[in-house]
């Protein structure tokens, strides 16, 4: 089925038009500066990229411009929007209500709206994308695929926070986890590569600008590093990961920050950027560390140290591990970071093959033949998961 996959942000909208079986991408692109002026970048494999300034006061005009260029006789890839069988939307927060993807109807929209307090930055933007598509393509089925859904198999001991229980009962405060479509895709692929054993223990490391780990046992998520929101876990590009809450009170008292300012510091000025003062991009950090910048080196050390702690913890809760998977921008591309993380874990059965690890951006087994734990690089493909879920639900 030909599916249009939409990932709507507050002022941007990414799209990919693709085949749900096999994943062939016919066209993809990005609308930027929605609500400001509007710019469209449209890419078709084998053709030159198209960049156009198009007024986009709202997401409606953004979606309309995507449809217009898709049917354009020169720049397009289809003759009519009827060729779009369905639209799949990435939605950040599904709360505990959504354990899987769902066809968008009034009930689903209400439930996504209910999750706005849990995903205040993303869910309203995701809804704008959904509502624009409903308005412009009223007869095309729409499906929501949630970043949180894969993690809903976590047991209570993994998702409960040790604060008064009433906040869980009354206010839905619990661990939700994110990057679920990515963890789901790469863990399923790893289980395939392991030969589909009856039992499997896979640790998936989604390492990008935002990063998280998941412990996946027999294909089900048992624990994950992000929490109620995507700030939790280990340090990321600009996010702090878990911090002692006492730090908030201490810095807010010392500098007079309000909670918004404090969260901006933790979300945008922390992580490896905060430690290094150099960059949130690991390529810049590698370069700076190689040139002798000690704080860049410390940031890389801290990042790998915390990831290693999670690997140890997740191996423990699953009673061992059969595979570790690296994915996303950093995980797929940085042999240096993979080596930092795996070195010293031989006692746990992880033996990295330095030559095999010298790979970028493609699926590979990077552990030695005698490594008890298989280490894989598996490029993630969240759009394909969204397209496949959308097609499956529409066929139903
Ligand atoms: P993502 O959020 O998955 O798009 O990942 C983006 C991040 O991946 C960038 O911020 C970089 O830090 C990192 N990255 C991409 N390519 C490389 C590379 N070759 N070496 C190190 N880091 C990389």
Coordinates of N, CA and C in Angstrom, one line a residue, residues 31-139:
X31 N 8.5 20.5 5.3 CA 8.0 21.9 5.3 C 8.6 22.6 6.6
X32 N 9.2 23.7 6.4 CA 9.8 24.4 7.5 C 9.1 25.8 7.6
X33 N 9.3 26.4 8.8 CA 8.9 27.8 9.1 C 7.4 28.0 8.9
X34 N 6.7 26.9 9.3 CA 5.2 27.0 9.3 C 4.8 28.1 10.3
X35 N 3.9 29.0 9.9 CA 3.4 30.0 10.8 C 4.4 31.2 10.8
X36 N 5.5 31.1 10.1 CA 6.4 32.3 9.9 C 6.3 32.7 8.5
X37 N 6.9 32.0 7.5 CA 6.7 32.2 6.1 C 6.4 30.9 5.4
X38 N 7.4 30.0 5.4 CA 7.1 28.7 4.7 C 8.1 28.3 3.7
X39 N 8.7 27.1 3.8 CA 9.7 26.7 2.9 C 9.5 25.2 2.7
X40 N 9.5 24.7 1.4 CA 9.3 23.3 1.2 C 10.6 22.7 0.5
X41 N 11.0 21.6 1.1 CA 12.1 20.9 0.4 C 11.5 19.5 0.0
X42 N 11.6 19.2 -1.3 CA 11.0 18.0 -1.8 C 12.1 17.1 -2.5
X43 N 12.2 15.9 -2.1 CA 13.2 15.0 -2.6 C 12.6 13.8 -3.3
X44 N 13.0 13.5 -4.5 CA 12.6 12.3 -5.2 C 13.9 11.6 -5.6
X45 N 14.0 10.3 -5.2 CA 15.3 9.6 -5.6 C 15.6 9.7 -7.0
X46 N 16.8 10.0 -7.3 CA 17.3 10.1 -8.7 C 17.0 11.4 -9.4
X47 N 16.4 12.3 -8.7 CA 16.1 13.7 -9.2 C 16.8 14.7 -8.3
X48 N 16.9 15.9 -8.9 CA 17.4 17.0 -8.1 C 16.4 17.5 -7.0
X49 N 16.9 17.8 -5.8 CA 16.0 18.3 -4.8 C 15.3 19.6 -5.2
X50 N 14.1 19.7 -4.8 CA 13.3 21.0 -5.1 C 13.2 21.8 -3.8
X51 N 13.5 23.0 -3.9 CA 13.3 23.9 -2.7 C 12.5 25.1 -3.1
X52 N 11.4 25.3 -2.4 CA 10.5 26.4 -2.8 C 10.0 27.2 -1.6
X53 N 9.9 28.5 -1.7 CA 9.2 29.3 -0.7 C 7.8 29.3 -0.9
X54 N 7.0 28.8 0.0 CA 5.5 28.8 -0.2 C 4.9 29.3 1.1
X55 N 4.0 30.2 1.1 CA 3.4 30.7 2.3 C 2.7 29.5 3.1
X56 N 3.0 29.4 4.3 CA 2.4 28.4 5.2 C 2.0 29.0 6.5
X57 N 0.9 29.7 6.5 CA 0.5 30.3 7.8 C 0.1 29.2 8.8
X58 N -0.4 28.1 8.3 CA -0.8 27.0 9.3 C -0.4 25.7 8.6
X59 N -0.6 24.6 9.4 CA -0.3 23.3 8.9 C -1.1 22.9 7.7
X60 N -2.3 23.5 7.6 CA -3.2 23.2 6.4 C -2.5 23.5 5.1
X61 N -1.8 24.7 5.0 CA -1.1 25.1 3.8 C 0.1 24.2 3.6
X62 N 0.7 23.8 4.7 CA 1.9 22.9 4.6 C 1.5 21.6 3.9
X63 N 0.4 21.0 4.5 CA -0.1 19.7 3.9 C -0.5 19.9 2.4
X64 N -1.2 21.0 2.2 CA -1.7 21.3 0.8 C -0.5 21.4 -0.1
X65 N 0.6 22.0 0.3 CA 1.8 22.2 -0.6 C 2.4 20.8 -0.8
X66 N 2.4 20.0 0.2 CA 3.0 18.6 0.0 C 2.1 17.9 -1.1
X67 N 0.8 17.9 -0.9 CA 0.0 17.2 -1.9 C 0.1 17.8 -3.3
X68 N 0.2 19.2 -3.4 CA 0.4 19.8 -4.7 C 1.6 19.4 -5.4
X69 N 2.7 19.3 -4.6 CA 4.0 18.9 -5.3 C 4.0 17.4 -5.6
X70 N 3.3 16.7 -4.8 CA 3.2 15.2 -5.1 C 2.5 14.9 -6.4
X71 N 1.5 15.8 -6.8 CA 0.8 15.5 -8.0 C 1.3 16.4 -9.2
X72 N 2.3 17.2 -8.9 CA 2.8 18.1 -10.0 C 3.3 17.3 -11.1
X73 N 2.9 17.6 -12.4 CA 3.3 16.8 -13.5 C 4.8 16.7 -13.6
X74 N 5.6 17.7 -13.3 CA 7.1 17.6 -13.4 C 7.7 17.1 -12.1
X75 N 7.4 17.7 -11.0 CA 8.1 17.4 -9.8 C 7.5 16.3 -9.0
X76 N 6.3 15.9 -9.3 CA 5.5 15.0 -8.5 C 5.8 13.5 -8.8
X77 N 5.1 12.6 -8.1 CA 5.3 11.2 -8.3 C 4.0 10.4 -8.5
X78 N 2.9 11.1 -8.4 CA 1.6 10.5 -8.6 C 0.7 11.4 -9.4
X79 N -0.3 10.8 -10.0 CA -1.2 11.6 -10.9 C -2.4 12.2 -10.1
X80 N -2.7 11.5 -9.0 CA -3.8 12.0 -8.2 C -3.6 11.6 -6.7
X81 N -4.1 12.5 -5.8 CA -4.0 12.2 -4.4 C -4.7 10.9 -4.0
X82 N -5.6 10.4 -4.9 CA -6.3 9.2 -4.7 C -5.3 8.0 -4.5
X83 N -4.1 8.2 -5.1 CA -3.1 7.1 -5.0 C -2.5 7.0 -3.6
X84 N -2.8 8.0 -2.7 CA -2.4 7.9 -1.3 C -3.4 7.0 -0.6
X85 N -3.0 5.8 -0.3 CA -4.0 4.9 0.3 C -4.4 5.3 1.7
X86 N -3.4 5.8 2.5 CA -3.7 6.2 3.8 C -2.5 7.1 4.3
X87 N -2.8 7.7 5.5 CA -1.8 8.6 6.1 C -1.5 8.0 7.5
X88 N -0.2 7.9 7.7 CA 0.3 7.5 9.1 C 1.0 8.6 9.8
X89 N 0.5 8.9 11.0 CA 1.1 10.1 11.7 C 1.9 9.6 12.9
X90 N 3.1 10.2 13.0 CA 3.8 9.9 14.3 C 3.3 10.8 15.4
X91 N 2.9 10.2 16.5 CA 2.4 10.9 17.6 C 3.3 10.6 18.8
X92 N 3.8 11.7 19.5 CA 4.8 11.5 20.5 C 4.2 10.7 21.7
X93 N 3.1 11.2 22.3 CA 2.7 10.7 23.6 C 1.3 10.0 23.5
X94 N 1.3 8.8 23.8 CA 0.0 8.1 23.8 C -0.5 7.8 25.2
X95 N 0.3 8.2 26.2 CA 0.0 7.9 27.6 C -0.1 6.4 27.7
X96 N -0.9 6.0 28.8 CA -1.0 4.5 29.0 C -2.2 4.0 28.1
X97 N -2.9 4.9 27.5 CA -4.2 4.5 26.8 C -3.8 3.8 25.5
X98 N -2.7 4.1 24.9 CA -2.4 3.4 23.6 C -1.2 2.4 23.7
X99 N -1.6 1.2 23.6 CA -0.5 0.1 23.6 C -0.2 -0.2 22.2
X100 N -0.9 0.2 21.3 CA -0.5 0.0 19.9 C -1.1 1.2 19.0
X101 N -0.8 1.1 17.7 CA -1.3 2.1 16.8 C -2.8 2.1 16.6
X102 N -3.4 3.2 16.2 CA -4.9 3.1 16.0 C -5.3 4.0 14.9
X103 N -6.5 3.6 14.3 CA -7.1 4.4 13.3 C -7.6 5.6 13.9
X104 N -7.4 6.8 13.3 CA -7.8 8.0 13.9 C -9.3 8.3 13.7
X105 N -10.0 8.3 14.8 CA -11.4 8.7 14.8 C -11.6 9.7 16.0
X106 N -12.8 10.1 16.3 CA -13.0 11.2 17.3 C -12.5 10.8 18.6
X107 N -12.7 9.4 18.9 CA -12.3 8.9 20.2 C -10.7 9.0 20.4
X108 N -10.1 8.7 19.3 CA -8.6 8.7 19.3 C -8.1 10.1 19.4
X109 N -8.7 11.0 18.7 CA -8.3 12.5 18.8 C -8.5 12.9 20.3
X110 N -9.6 12.6 20.9 CA -9.9 13.0 22.3 C -8.8 12.4 23.2
X111 N -8.4 11.2 22.9 CA -7.4 10.5 23.8 C -6.0 11.2 23.6
X112 N -5.7 11.6 22.3 CA -4.4 12.3 22.1 C -4.4 13.6 22.8
X113 N -5.6 14.3 22.7 CA -5.7 15.6 23.4 C -5.5 15.4 24.9
X114 N -6.0 14.4 25.5 CA -5.9 14.1 26.9 C -4.4 14.0 27.3
X115 N -3.6 13.5 26.3 CA -2.2 13.3 26.6 C -1.4 14.6 26.4
X116 N -2.0 15.7 26.1 CA -1.2 17.0 25.9 C -0.4 17.4 27.1
X117 N -1.0 17.3 28.3 CA -0.2 17.7 29.5 C 1.1 16.8 29.6
X118 N 1.0 15.6 29.1 CA 2.2 14.7 29.2 C 3.2 15.0 28.1
X119 N 2.7 15.4 26.9 CA 3.6 15.8 25.8 C 3.3 17.2 25.3
X120 N 3.5 18.2 26.2 CA 3.0 19.6 25.8 C 3.6 20.2 24.6
X121 N 4.8 19.8 24.3 CA 5.5 20.4 23.1 C 5.1 19.7 21.8
X122 N 4.9 18.4 21.9 CA 4.8 17.6 20.6 C 3.3 17.3 20.3
X123 N 2.5 16.9 21.3 CA 1.2 16.4 20.9 C 0.3 17.4 20.2
X124 N 0.4 18.7 20.7 CA -0.4 19.7 19.9 C 0.0 19.8 18.5
X125 N 1.3 19.8 18.2 CA 1.8 19.8 16.9 C 1.4 18.6 16.1
X126 N 1.5 17.4 16.7 CA 1.0 16.2 16.0 C -0.4 16.3 15.6
X127 N -1.2 16.9 16.5 CA -2.7 17.1 16.3 C -2.9 18.0 15.1
X128 N -2.1 19.1 15.0 CA -2.3 20.0 13.9 C -2.1 19.3 12.6
X129 N -1.1 18.4 12.5 CA -0.8 17.6 11.3 C -2.0 16.7 11.0
X130 N -2.6 16.1 12.0 CA -3.7 15.2 11.8 C -4.9 16.0 11.4
X131 N -5.2 17.1 12.0 CA -6.4 17.9 11.7 C -6.3 18.5 10.3
X132 N -5.1 18.9 9.9 CA -4.9 19.4 8.5 C -5.1 18.3 7.5
X133 N -4.7 17.1 7.7 CA -4.9 16.0 6.8 C -6.4 15.6 6.7
X134 N -7.0 15.6 7.9 CA -8.5 15.3 7.9 C -9.2 16.3 7.1
X135 N -8.8 17.6 7.2 CA -9.5 18.6 6.5 C -9.3 18.5 4.9
X136 N -8.1 18.3 4.6 CA -7.7 18.3 3.1 C -8.0 17.0 2.5
X137 N -7.9 15.9 3.2 CA -8.1 14.5 2.6 C -9.2 13.8 3.5
X138 N -10.4 14.3 3.5 CA -11.4 13.8 4.4 C -11.7 12.3 4.2
X139 N -11.5 11.8 3.0 CA -11.8 10.4 2.7 C -10.7 9.4 2.8

